[in-house]
Amino acid sequence: MENVLTAVPLVVFIPLAGMLINLFFGKYFGEFGVGFIGVTASGLAFVVAALLWAGLRDNNFEAVVVNPPLFDGWISIPSANLEIPWQFRVDTLSVTMMLVVSGVGTLIHLYAVGYMHGDPRFPRFFVYLNLFLVFMMTLVTGNNILMMFVGWEGVGLCSYLLIGFWFDKSRVFPDGVSEGWKNSNAARKAMIVNRIGDFGVLLAIFLTFWTFGTLDFYKPDEQPIGGHAEEAEEHALVIASTDEVIAEEEHDLSNMGFLNQAQVLLSDGEEHQVKFGSVDLSLKAIVTLITLLMLLGAAGKSAQIPLFVWLPDAMAGPTPVSALIHAATMVTAGVYMMVRANVLFHHAEVSSFIVTVIGATTAIMAGFIAVGQWDVKKVLAYSTVSQLGFMVAAVGLGAYAAAIFHLVTHAFFKALLFLASGSIIHGMEHGHHHSHDSHHAHHEEEFDPQDMRTMGGLRRKMPITYWTYVIGTFALAGIFPFAGFWSKDEILADSFRVFWDEGELKGIFALMLLITAAGFTAFYMWRQVSLVFYGEPRHEAGEHASESSLLMTLPLMILAVLSIFGGFLNTPSDLPLLTDLFGAHKFTDWLGHSVVNAHAGEFLWWLALGALGVAVFAIFAARQLYADETTSTVRITGDPLARNPQTSQAFALANAKLLWDEMYFKYLENPFNVASRFLADRVDWQFWHDFFHHNIVYLPFDQGAKGISGNVDKVVIDKGIMMVFARGPWEIARRVRRVQTGFVRIYALTILLGTVLVMIAILFPDIRDILGI
Amino acid sequence: MQLENTGVSIVSAVLFSPLVGVLVLLFWPRLTDKQVRIATLINTLVTFAFSLLMLSQFDSSKGMQMEQVDEWIAGLGIYYHVGVDGISIWLVMLTTFIMPIAVLASWTGIEEKVRLFHGFLLLLEVAMVGVFVSLDLFLFYIFWEVSLVPMYFMIGMWGSKDKVDFFGREMEARIYAAVKFFLYTVAGSILMLLAILYVGNKAETFDFMLIRDLMRSGQLVFTEETERLLFVGFFIAFAIKVPVWPLHSWLPDAHVQAPTAGSIILAGVLLKLGTYGLVRYNLEFFPNAAIDFAPYIGALAVIGIIYGAWVSYAQTDVKKLVAYSSVSHLGFVVLGIFAMNSAGIQGAVLQMVNHGVSTGGLFLLVGMLYERRHTKAINAFGGLWKIMPIYSGFALVIALSSMGLPGLNGFVGEFTILVGSAGSDTLDIWYTVLATIGIILAAVYILFMFNKVFMGPVTKQENQELEDLTWGGNWYELSALVALTVVIFVIGLYPKPFFELMDGAVGDLVAQLDATLQVAMK
Amino acid sequence: MFPAPPTFEDLNVWAALPVIILSLWASVLLVADRFINNKFYVAAYSLLGVGISLVIALFQAGDLFDIGESGTAFEGMFMADQFTYVVNIVALISAAIGILISYEYLERTKLDRGEYYILLMFSAAGAMLMGSSNNLSMIFISLELLSIPLYILSGIRRPQEESEESAMKYFLLGAFSSSFLVYGIALVFGAAGSLDLGEIVVVAQTISEQEATQRYLLLIGAGLITVGLGFKVAAVPFHMWTPDVYQGAPTPVTAYMSSVAKVGGFAAFLRVLVTGLPIIAEGGDAAVWVDTLQILAALTLLLGNLVAIMQYDLKRLLAYSSIAHAGYILIALAAGGVPGVGDSAAQAALVYLAAYAFTNIGAFAVVAAIEKDDSTGTTMDDIKGLAVKRPWLAGAMSVFMFSLTGIPLTAGFIGKFWVFRAAMDAGLEPLAVLGVLTSAISAFYYVRVVWNMYFETGDAVVPERQQYLTSGLVITAAGTLILGLLPFILENLVRDASLAILR
Amino acid sequence: MLESSPVAIELYVLLSAVLFVMGTLGVLLRRNAILIFMSIELMLNSANLALVAFARQWNTIDGHLMVFFVITVAAAEVAVGLALIVAIYRTKKSISIDDLHKFEG
């Protein structure tokens, strides 16, 4: 079956082909043709991924590294021992990611055909989507960290292009900025904030290279050391014991990828010193540095504190983009990277602690902000940030499998929610156009189809959307037995384990914050459901809204099914009925073949029940607050939370997004801009270019020349730059001349003086020593 | 020591084939402007073909090769000695590649004194190739200085029509820029001339290879002080050309005022004469001084990286923005060179090529806009992507390449340089950290420019009618962009052969440097 | 008491053939001029005479004539070595180009008199003799043979005031400075008891500290000779006449004078100082005058270049530039006093002179070409836009300007390269640095000329194209470029030039 | 006593030096071109005196020869000089050299 695995480059090249075809010939095809090619490319990639899954199973889950055709290398500097090839890695982790990316991706492609119908740049949208798949696949299949980085930056680029897809919208917002500029600036913001994260990734790469001498995760002919497929089957916590096993074996480090090297070196219990260039640190410290820098990168890509601010703005892109890139796939790249490097994180306690804190804090903070949002997509965006916080916290807690598991389920239900919200927006816009056509003159005010205050009562207008949305909400809120319940519970269980079994503070910290965040999640989701679907329509658009086409609702339904059953991928052991039905820890075991520190969590029924209780309580609270009658008046009276004096301040804070953007502007962006202008105008131009190079270098030179020449030519003076200064020497020269009576005799006198000079010089050569020249 | 005369080498063919064009343009009695352009284009393409032939004959296992030696001024030990190694061959390729693009860039932009302009272009090509291939200090210096003259005229005669307020007096900006360019570079190169004279006298020959052998065999040794002085003599000349911060003051003037082709060549090749010189002469001849000075020069490079990026963000003129970005990009190159290890230097050499392609491309793009809109103010544009989708697509690729997007050429160079500097024995790790910040800043200013010009709604009426690129209408612009884009992708995705060819030469140099470094560290 | 009368072989007349032919030819023409009404033919015959002389000089320089080993003629008065030949060639080429560029100018300014060419030939003969003198009396006579015709030529445009004034100044100051020279010669004679350089050098090298009187005589004599010759080559501070005379004299005369007076002056300078008076300083091994000349060179470089920046009139600019270039040759001269460097310094000076001769005559020829009949039209404003009106003229001028700046591929660079190299050889690094710095400064004013021609627009009227002048320009421009491109021509020529006594 | 003892060479040289300085001063102080020219002649002749004296001392004819040449050259210079003075007088009606200042800079 190995030959199936060598097909892995196809997951990159098929979307690439689709992208190129649409790029060059898309304008001749029409919407159907373009959409067909785009969806087919994505679908074929999914098929390849599925084949790889099967092939990997047949290959005893052993990872395989595949060289692509044509490119027999990438960056290769033999004299620096720098060898970075293009190599594709097929292991359980990468195949999981491939399946998610191409599976969800295909559905979203399909949805986009309907959603983007009639857009003048329809072909380009699919070019970008396919390009995104190219880079995302490169990201997850790269066998070295730099190739991963290519995908990493590439998806960032696609994100940039797609956020700014509607850069030319001329609708002007009340604050005087047109929508086109808002979109463009959101795109730029995303790219730049991500670049700050990339700064960390790059530095991590440099440190990795000089510490381990390679950037390959694993070399082509090796398997992860410490991979404990067998142990995993026993559902035991075997991490401590594997260290000893590893230390006993002999390893040739020079022929190992950096992850295995780290595993060997960090498990042998000895102190290793790393020396290169000016750096002289212990291996432990280096690994801590590398992981912290990776965290910075992940914070950028996976929208964690303090770099999450781009993601809410990124909702400016078309909704399929939000679903695919900013919910299901791209934003999880940071989590993927950290899980890929789990060997390093596992041995870096300080980093793990910080990762946990960052993730948990992000989860609760974003959850809180989401409560105060009015924009249907902004709520989901903050929800995404919050859920990504869950995943990152899971990485910090050492629950790598749980993180990936949550990543997968989140991809299902968050994509579902976004697509459904797209369907809502589509419906609203449609309704708006409809009502607009009937009465022309009335609608002076700008209509925002994403504002939940203008919605309401859509339950009857858009039943499929409603039902799928509710399924997604339950999944996200962690209601049994939807997908989110299982994955979120595993994280919570792990945090408890870390606290209880290992006695680490981060466990309880994470547990408290995450449970609260889960409560927030359930609350704002049901608030949204109430505002959007219940009550009466609060705007004409809502009255005229209608269900979207099958092209759009079909993906919703498929994703709804996945959101319901996705959680059973990794059913805990020892559960009645379910374990028998779906097997125990299937997903963790599968992942354990590539994620060496993956382990299955215990199912703590009381914790699960508690979390479920919190969620249910939050939903009921929301149901209570946003009852039908309240919902119907929310457009005029505002949010019930804002009306209640006890919560109004908190709501205002959430509504203002905790002022992150404002603070960034005040303390970072604005100073940067001011300094930039100061440097450019004052320092570089006025001081350095004009003042220094003109006044200090040029003018004295000019003046000196003028002074020596005595009487400067009148024309030059009149035209000259420094009239005033040049007059001085000129006047002196004139006066000198008036005392003297004739030029020829001055000349003769000079000759005589020159003679004296020559005489002195030739007769008294010592004079030079005396004068010191 | 003597060198034997050899037969004619292909390097000479590359070097002198543009001279044919110069002579034709000088003496052919009647030529229409169009014929002049076509003849020049063909000439530059033929030169490029010659250089491809040269590339195909290159043997990466050998060091300096395809040498041609002819006795020139025997009494002074001066030879006509040319040849290429893994370092110079890429710069020659860059030059011969950029030249046809420069010709295409001036296809409609230059309408006055067309013949003279193209004559200067070709003369400039001879001079630039000459700097890269000459293996005799005297010959090198000749080409170095000659490269000044055509550029001086190109800026001064065909530059922009802007006026500047020159301390109360209105003045043609291009003339100020041309004179400044000339004087700065001359001021730098005279110090180098002294250093060359000193070395040549000491070695009793001006031949690069002979001097190198003498130095490596320990027959030619300078005292510490002398070596430092000589190093500085060479360095200042190169640093002005590069330009290393804070000697960059001539650059915005020259870049902004030069005609499009001039900017392309200036950014594409001329600045590389400086960085090439640093590798070839400063590191090769004065390793001890180079090691001593490396931290300071590295600091200048890092300051240049950040400063250039920061300053370009505040520019309101597209061309000036790109000009300042060169300060930043060339800072990376200098950083790589003075990392003094294989990765750093190879990255630097590749980055020279990359910068030539991508910044040359940016200037080409700006030139096209200027021709259409007759302004370079960033505020005058907006939403061009809607009006000129094909043009904007190319602009995106080239801007991203300049920004260092992985998978495109700029990243490969910057990454390799930073890998080098991170593990450098001469530079502290903090240099790398700060330089990496420069990568963030690159995104800031490039995206600022890209957003302002290409994104957003179209608000200006003048922009509505801008002409996009088509094969039928403006094939010359399109073909130039296609050529650049292909190179951007090739280097970005498959730089292996580029590194392979230079590995021998750089490895050799680094082995020498390492030996010196080992002694220095003890 | 007197030895037997010398034979032809003893006199070695062949060695002096070029200068003999030239002088005879000029003398014959002086008479024949009376019978030639069309002065075109006088010019043509003069050119022919110079040409014949030049051909012979070239043959001699190329070692094609067997002139005997000793290389002296006229019983040691005349030195016939490679140095002489090169000086001959440069002087003769200057003369030939001088004639070429003069004809039309004289014609259109109504100056076409036959004696012009004859005087020009005599002064060339003077310069040639200066290069071959081996005796102080010869030096003096040939100097006057060079100078007196030049005095007359500067004033040939009488009754124009400027011309007369410049001639008068030149004459008075020239005579003044030659009296210094003569007095210096007298003192050296007093110290050495001979005027023959070969005998003086013996005294100069063996003189000890104890023989104070003799030593001082020799030193003062050397100093005064330096003053006299320094005046001729326009070294600061003996340069004051230069701008006035160059500006006032008719432009072709200036062109010729600027080149041939320097060639002769420096040739004599080298002969006297390097061959004749290498007096060793106390406790050193270099000649005493090295420091003196260093000071002069430094002053000359600085003043010439700095003052030139502010010039508005091209002739005056070129006058200061020629002062500056004297400074560069003085560097070589100073280097000539250092043991072991004498020969290469002399070669450097020759190379520089050759390069300078072509370039400078060419530059002045361009000025002559644009000058109006009333001798105006030589300012910076008058060349504005020249590139449009007369592209080839502007191109040639650019070549000259770049050559004077010292940009490679032009003769000027080769000259500077040689000179700085000699200075480095001699350990005069500070002077070389100064030379290099000042040549950067010189870029300011040379580039300004180019700038005005190419970048500015002007409406000055330029005279019609002048055929012979153009041919002169072609020769000088080609010479400038060829010497720049193929420097080995010069190298071959000067390789055997050897003067130095200090080894 | 004084009459019978040989005149020391130094005296001749001293005299010639005095004459030379006087000539120099004449050049510097006089304005009339002819008088300046006469001063220059004085300087030349002071040199002649020194030459003759030295020739006598060294018992060689070189010095005498040189004197002849100096006299001849002086004559040639006189010819040229007077011609110039006459020409200038015709245009300017003055032979004061202080009137010659058409150039500056």
PDB file of N, CA and C in Angstrom, chain B residues 121-165:
ATOM      1  N   LEU B 121      22.480  53.013 -21.815  1.00  0.00           N
ATOM      2  CA  LEU B 121      22.056  51.748 -21.199  1.00  0.00           C
ATOM      3  C   LEU B 121      23.074  50.656 -21.476  1.00  0.00           C
ATOM      4  N   LEU B 122      23.448  50.542 -22.749  1.00  0.00           N
ATOM      5  CA  LEU B 122      24.356  49.459 -23.126  1.00  0.00           C
ATOM      6  C   LEU B 122      25.743  49.678 -22.519  1.00  0.00           C
ATOM      7  N   LEU B 123      26.167  50.925 -22.509  1.00  0.00           N
ATOM      8  CA  LEU B 123      27.464  51.218 -21.912  1.00  0.00           C
ATOM      9  C   LEU B 123      27.457  50.835 -20.430  1.00  0.00           C
ATOM     10  N   LEU B 124      26.345  51.137 -19.809  1.00  0.00           N
ATOM     11  CA  LEU B 124      26.201  50.797 -18.394  1.00  0.00           C
ATOM     12  C   LEU B 124      26.286  49.291 -18.200  1.00  0.00           C
ATOM     13  N   GLU B 125      25.705  48.564 -19.129  1.00  0.00           N
ATOM     14  CA  GLU B 125      25.751  47.106 -19.001  1.00  0.00           C
ATOM     15  C   GLU B 125      27.197  46.617 -19.059  1.00  0.00           C
ATOM     16  N   VAL B 126      27.961  47.164 -19.992  1.00  0.00           N
ATOM     17  CA  VAL B 126      29.370  46.769 -20.080  1.00  0.00           C
ATOM     18  C   VAL B 126      30.052  47.033 -18.745  1.00  0.00           C
ATOM     19  N   ALA B 127      29.826  48.242 -18.217  1.00  0.00           N
ATOM     20  CA  ALA B 127      30.519  48.610 -16.982  1.00  0.00           C
ATOM     21  C   ALA B 127      30.120  47.694 -15.836  1.00  0.00           C
ATOM     22  N   MET B 128      28.833  47.401 -15.740  1.00  0.00           N
ATOM     23  CA  MET B 128      28.383  46.612 -14.594  1.00  0.00           C
ATOM     24  C   MET B 128      28.885  45.178 -14.685  1.00  0.00           C
ATOM     25  N   VAL B 129      28.755  44.597 -15.885  1.00  0.00           N
ATOM     26  CA  VAL B 129      29.289  43.242 -16.045  1.00  0.00           C
ATOM     27  C   VAL B 129      30.787  43.264 -15.774  1.00  0.00           C
ATOM     28  N   GLY B 130      31.423  44.330 -16.242  1.00  0.00           N
ATOM     29  CA  GLY B 130      32.864  44.448 -16.042  1.00  0.00           C
ATOM     30  C   GLY B 130      33.242  44.417 -14.574  1.00  0.00           C
ATOM     31  N   VAL B 131      32.496  45.110 -13.754  1.00  0.00           N
ATOM     32  CA  VAL B 131      32.815  45.107 -12.321  1.00  0.00           C
ATOM     33  C   VAL B 131      32.736  43.688 -11.766  1.00  0.00           C
ATOM     34  N   PHE B 132      31.735  42.946 -12.235  1.00  0.00           N
ATOM     35  CA  PHE B 132      31.555  41.618 -11.662  1.00  0.00           C
ATOM     36  C   PHE B 132      32.590  40.613 -12.164  1.00  0.00           C
ATOM     37  N   VAL B 133      33.039  40.777 -13.390  1.00  0.00           N
ATOM     38  CA  VAL B 133      33.927  39.737 -13.920  1.00  0.00           C
ATOM     39  C   VAL B 133      35.399  40.101 -13.828  1.00  0.00           C
ATOM     40  N   SER B 134      35.723  41.362 -13.556  1.00  0.00           N
ATOM     41  CA  SER B 134      37.146  41.701 -13.630  1.00  0.00           C
ATOM     42  C   SER B 134      37.890  41.096 -12.446  1.00  0.00           C
ATOM     43  N   LEU B 135      39.049  40.578 -12.754  1.00  0.00           N
ATOM     44  CA  LEU B 135      39.886  39.943 -11.745  1.00  0.00           C
ATOM     45  C   LEU B 135      41.208  40.684 -11.634  1.00  0.00           C
ATOM     46  N   ASP B 136      41.135  41.945 -11.879  1.00  0.00           N
ATOM     47  CA  ASP B 136      42.315  42.775 -11.748  1.00  0.00           C
ATOM     48  C   ASP B 136      41.846  44.060 -11.095  1.00  0.00           C
ATOM     49  N   LEU B 137      42.535  44.480 -10.069  1.00  0.00           N
ATOM     50  CA  LEU B 137      42.041  45.623  -9.314  1.00  0.00           C
ATOM     51  C   LEU B 137      41.937  46.865 -10.188  1.00  0.00           C
ATOM     52  N   PHE B 138      42.904  47.012 -11.053  1.00  0.00           N
ATOM     53  CA  PHE B 138      42.904  48.172 -11.941  1.00  0.00           C
ATOM     54  C   PHE B 138      41.693  48.129 -12.866  1.00  0.00           C
ATOM     55  N   LEU B 139      41.492  46.980 -13.459  1.00  0.00           N
ATOM     56  CA  LEU B 139      40.355  46.802 -14.362  1.00  0.00           C
ATOM     57  C   LEU B 139      39.041  47.004 -13.608  1.00  0.00           C
ATOM     58  N   PHE B 140      39.007  46.452 -12.425  1.00  0.00           N
ATOM     59  CA  PHE B 140      37.818  46.591 -11.586  1.00  0.00           C
ATOM     60  C   PHE B 140      37.512  48.056 -11.335  1.00  0.00           C
ATOM     61  N   TYR B 141      38.547  48.779 -10.963  1.00  0.00           N
ATOM     62  CA  TYR B 141      38.321  50.185 -10.644  1.00  0.00           C
ATOM     63  C   TYR B 141      37.838  50.947 -11.867  1.00  0.00           C
ATOM     64  N   ILE B 142      38.391  50.599 -13.012  1.00  0.00           N
ATOM     65  CA  ILE B 142      37.963  51.271 -14.240  1.00  0.00           C
ATOM     66  C   ILE B 142      36.470  51.067 -14.471  1.00  0.00           C
ATOM     67  N   PHE B 143      36.046  49.834 -14.409  1.00  0.00           N
ATOM     68  CA  PHE B 143      34.625  49.570 -14.654  1.00  0.00           C
ATOM     69  C   PHE B 143      33.761  50.217 -13.586  1.00  0.00           C
ATOM     70  N   TRP B 144      34.285  50.172 -12.388  1.00  0.00           N
ATOM     71  CA  TRP B 144      33.550  50.754 -11.253  1.00  0.00           C
ATOM     72  C   TRP B 144      33.249  52.222 -11.521  1.00  0.00           C
ATOM     73  N   GLU B 145      34.246  52.943 -11.928  1.00  0.00           N
ATOM     74  CA  GLU B 145      34.051  54.373 -12.143  1.00  0.00           C
ATOM     75  C   GLU B 145      33.226  54.631 -13.403  1.00  0.00           C
ATOM     76  N   VAL B 146      33.462  53.807 -14.410  1.00  0.00           N
ATOM     77  CA  VAL B 146      32.738  54.039 -15.652  1.00  0.00           C
ATOM     78  C   VAL B 146      31.240  53.852 -15.456  1.00  0.00           C
ATOM     79  N   SER B 147      30.891  52.969 -14.545  1.00  0.00           N
ATOM     80  CA  SER B 147      29.461  52.731 -14.338  1.00  0.00           C
ATOM     81  C   SER B 147      28.743  53.989 -13.849  1.00  0.00           C
ATOM     82  N   LEU B 148      29.518  54.897 -13.312  1.00  0.00           N
ATOM     83  CA  LEU B 148      28.923  56.144 -12.828  1.00  0.00           C
ATOM     84  C   LEU B 148      28.365  57.005 -13.945  1.00  0.00           C
ATOM     85  N   VAL B 149      29.162  57.092 -15.001  1.00  0.00           N
ATOM     86  CA  VAL B 149      28.903  58.129 -15.995  1.00  0.00           C
ATOM     87  C   VAL B 149      27.544  57.974 -16.675  1.00  0.00           C
ATOM     88  N   PRO B 150      27.238  56.794 -17.216  1.00  0.00           N
ATOM     89  CA  PRO B 150      25.943  56.708 -17.899  1.00  0.00           C
ATOM     90  C   PRO B 150      24.778  56.956 -16.952  1.00  0.00           C
ATOM     91  N   MET B 151      24.930  56.480 -15.712  1.00  0.00           N
ATOM     92  CA  MET B 151      23.824  56.670 -14.773  1.00  0.00           C
ATOM     93  C   MET B 151      23.648  58.150 -14.459  1.00  0.00           C
ATOM     94  N   TYR B 152      24.753  58.845 -14.352  1.00  0.00           N
ATOM     95  CA  TYR B 152      24.700  60.282 -14.108  1.00  0.00           C
ATOM     96  C   TYR B 152      23.896  60.976 -15.206  1.00  0.00           C
ATOM     97  N   PHE B 153      24.182  60.618 -16.426  1.00  0.00           N
ATOM     98  CA  PHE B 153      23.453  61.245 -17.534  1.00  0.00           C
ATOM     99  C   PHE B 153      21.999  60.800 -17.555  1.00  0.00           C
ATOM    100  N   MET B 154      21.793  59.524 -17.259  1.00  0.00           N
ATOM    101  CA  MET B 154      20.411  59.033 -17.335  1.00  0.00           C
ATOM    102  C   MET B 154      19.524  59.755 -16.335  1.00  0.00           C
ATOM    103  N   ILE B 155      20.065  59.955 -15.136  1.00  0.00           N
ATOM    104  CA  ILE B 155      19.259  60.666 -14.146  1.00  0.00           C
ATOM    105  C   ILE B 155      19.097  62.125 -14.552  1.00  0.00           C
ATOM    106  N   GLY B 156      20.199  62.730 -14.944  1.00  0.00           N
ATOM    107  CA  GLY B 156      20.160  64.162 -15.202  1.00  0.00           C
ATOM    108  C   GLY B 156      19.391  64.545 -16.452  1.00  0.00           C
ATOM    109  N   MET B 157      19.422  63.706 -17.464  1.00  0.00           N
ATOM    110  CA  MET B 157      18.786  64.104 -18.718  1.00  0.00           C
ATOM    111  C   MET B 157      17.373  63.583 -18.872  1.00  0.00           C
ATOM    112  N   TRP B 158      17.141  62.394 -18.377  1.00  0.00           N
ATOM    113  CA  TRP B 158      15.809  61.817 -18.601  1.00  0.00           C
ATOM    114  C   TRP B 158      15.036  61.664 -17.295  1.00  0.00           C
ATOM    115  N   GLY B 159      15.522  62.294 -16.252  1.00  0.00           N
ATOM    116  CA  GLY B 159      14.869  62.151 -14.954  1.00  0.00           C
ATOM    117  C   GLY B 159      13.524  62.835 -14.916  1.00  0.00           C
ATOM    118  N   SER B 160      12.952  62.851 -13.728  1.00  0.00           N
ATOM    119  CA  SER B 160      11.610  63.411 -13.589  1.00  0.00           C
ATOM    120  C   SER B 160      11.639  64.909 -13.839  1.00  0.00           C
ATOM    121  N   LYS B 161      10.460  65.461 -13.986  1.00  0.00           N
ATOM    122  CA  LYS B 161      10.373  66.893 -14.264  1.00  0.00           C
ATOM    123  C   LYS B 161      10.103  67.690 -12.982  1.00  0.00           C
ATOM    124  N   ASP B 162      10.301  67.031 -11.850  1.00  0.00           N
ATOM    125  CA  ASP B 162       9.993  67.716 -10.589  1.00  0.00           C
ATOM    126  C   ASP B 162      10.919  68.896 -10.352  1.00  0.00           C
ATOM    127  N   LYS B 163      10.373  69.837  -9.607  1.00  0.00           N
ATOM    128  CA  LYS B 163      11.204  70.948  -9.134  1.00  0.00           C
ATOM    129  C   LYS B 163      11.337  70.803  -7.630  1.00  0.00           C
ATOM    130  N   VAL B 164      12.488  71.137  -7.099  1.00  0.00           N
ATOM    131  CA  VAL B 164      12.592  71.167  -5.646  1.00  0.00           C
ATOM    132  C   VAL B 164      12.957  72.561  -5.208  1.00  0.00           C
ATOM    133  N   ASP B 165      12.546  72.843  -3.980  1.00  0.00           N
ATOM    134  CA  ASP B 165      12.943  74.111  -3.399  1.00  0.00           C
ATOM    135  C   ASP B 165      14.294  73.887  -2.757  1.00  0.00           C
TER     136      ASP B 165
END
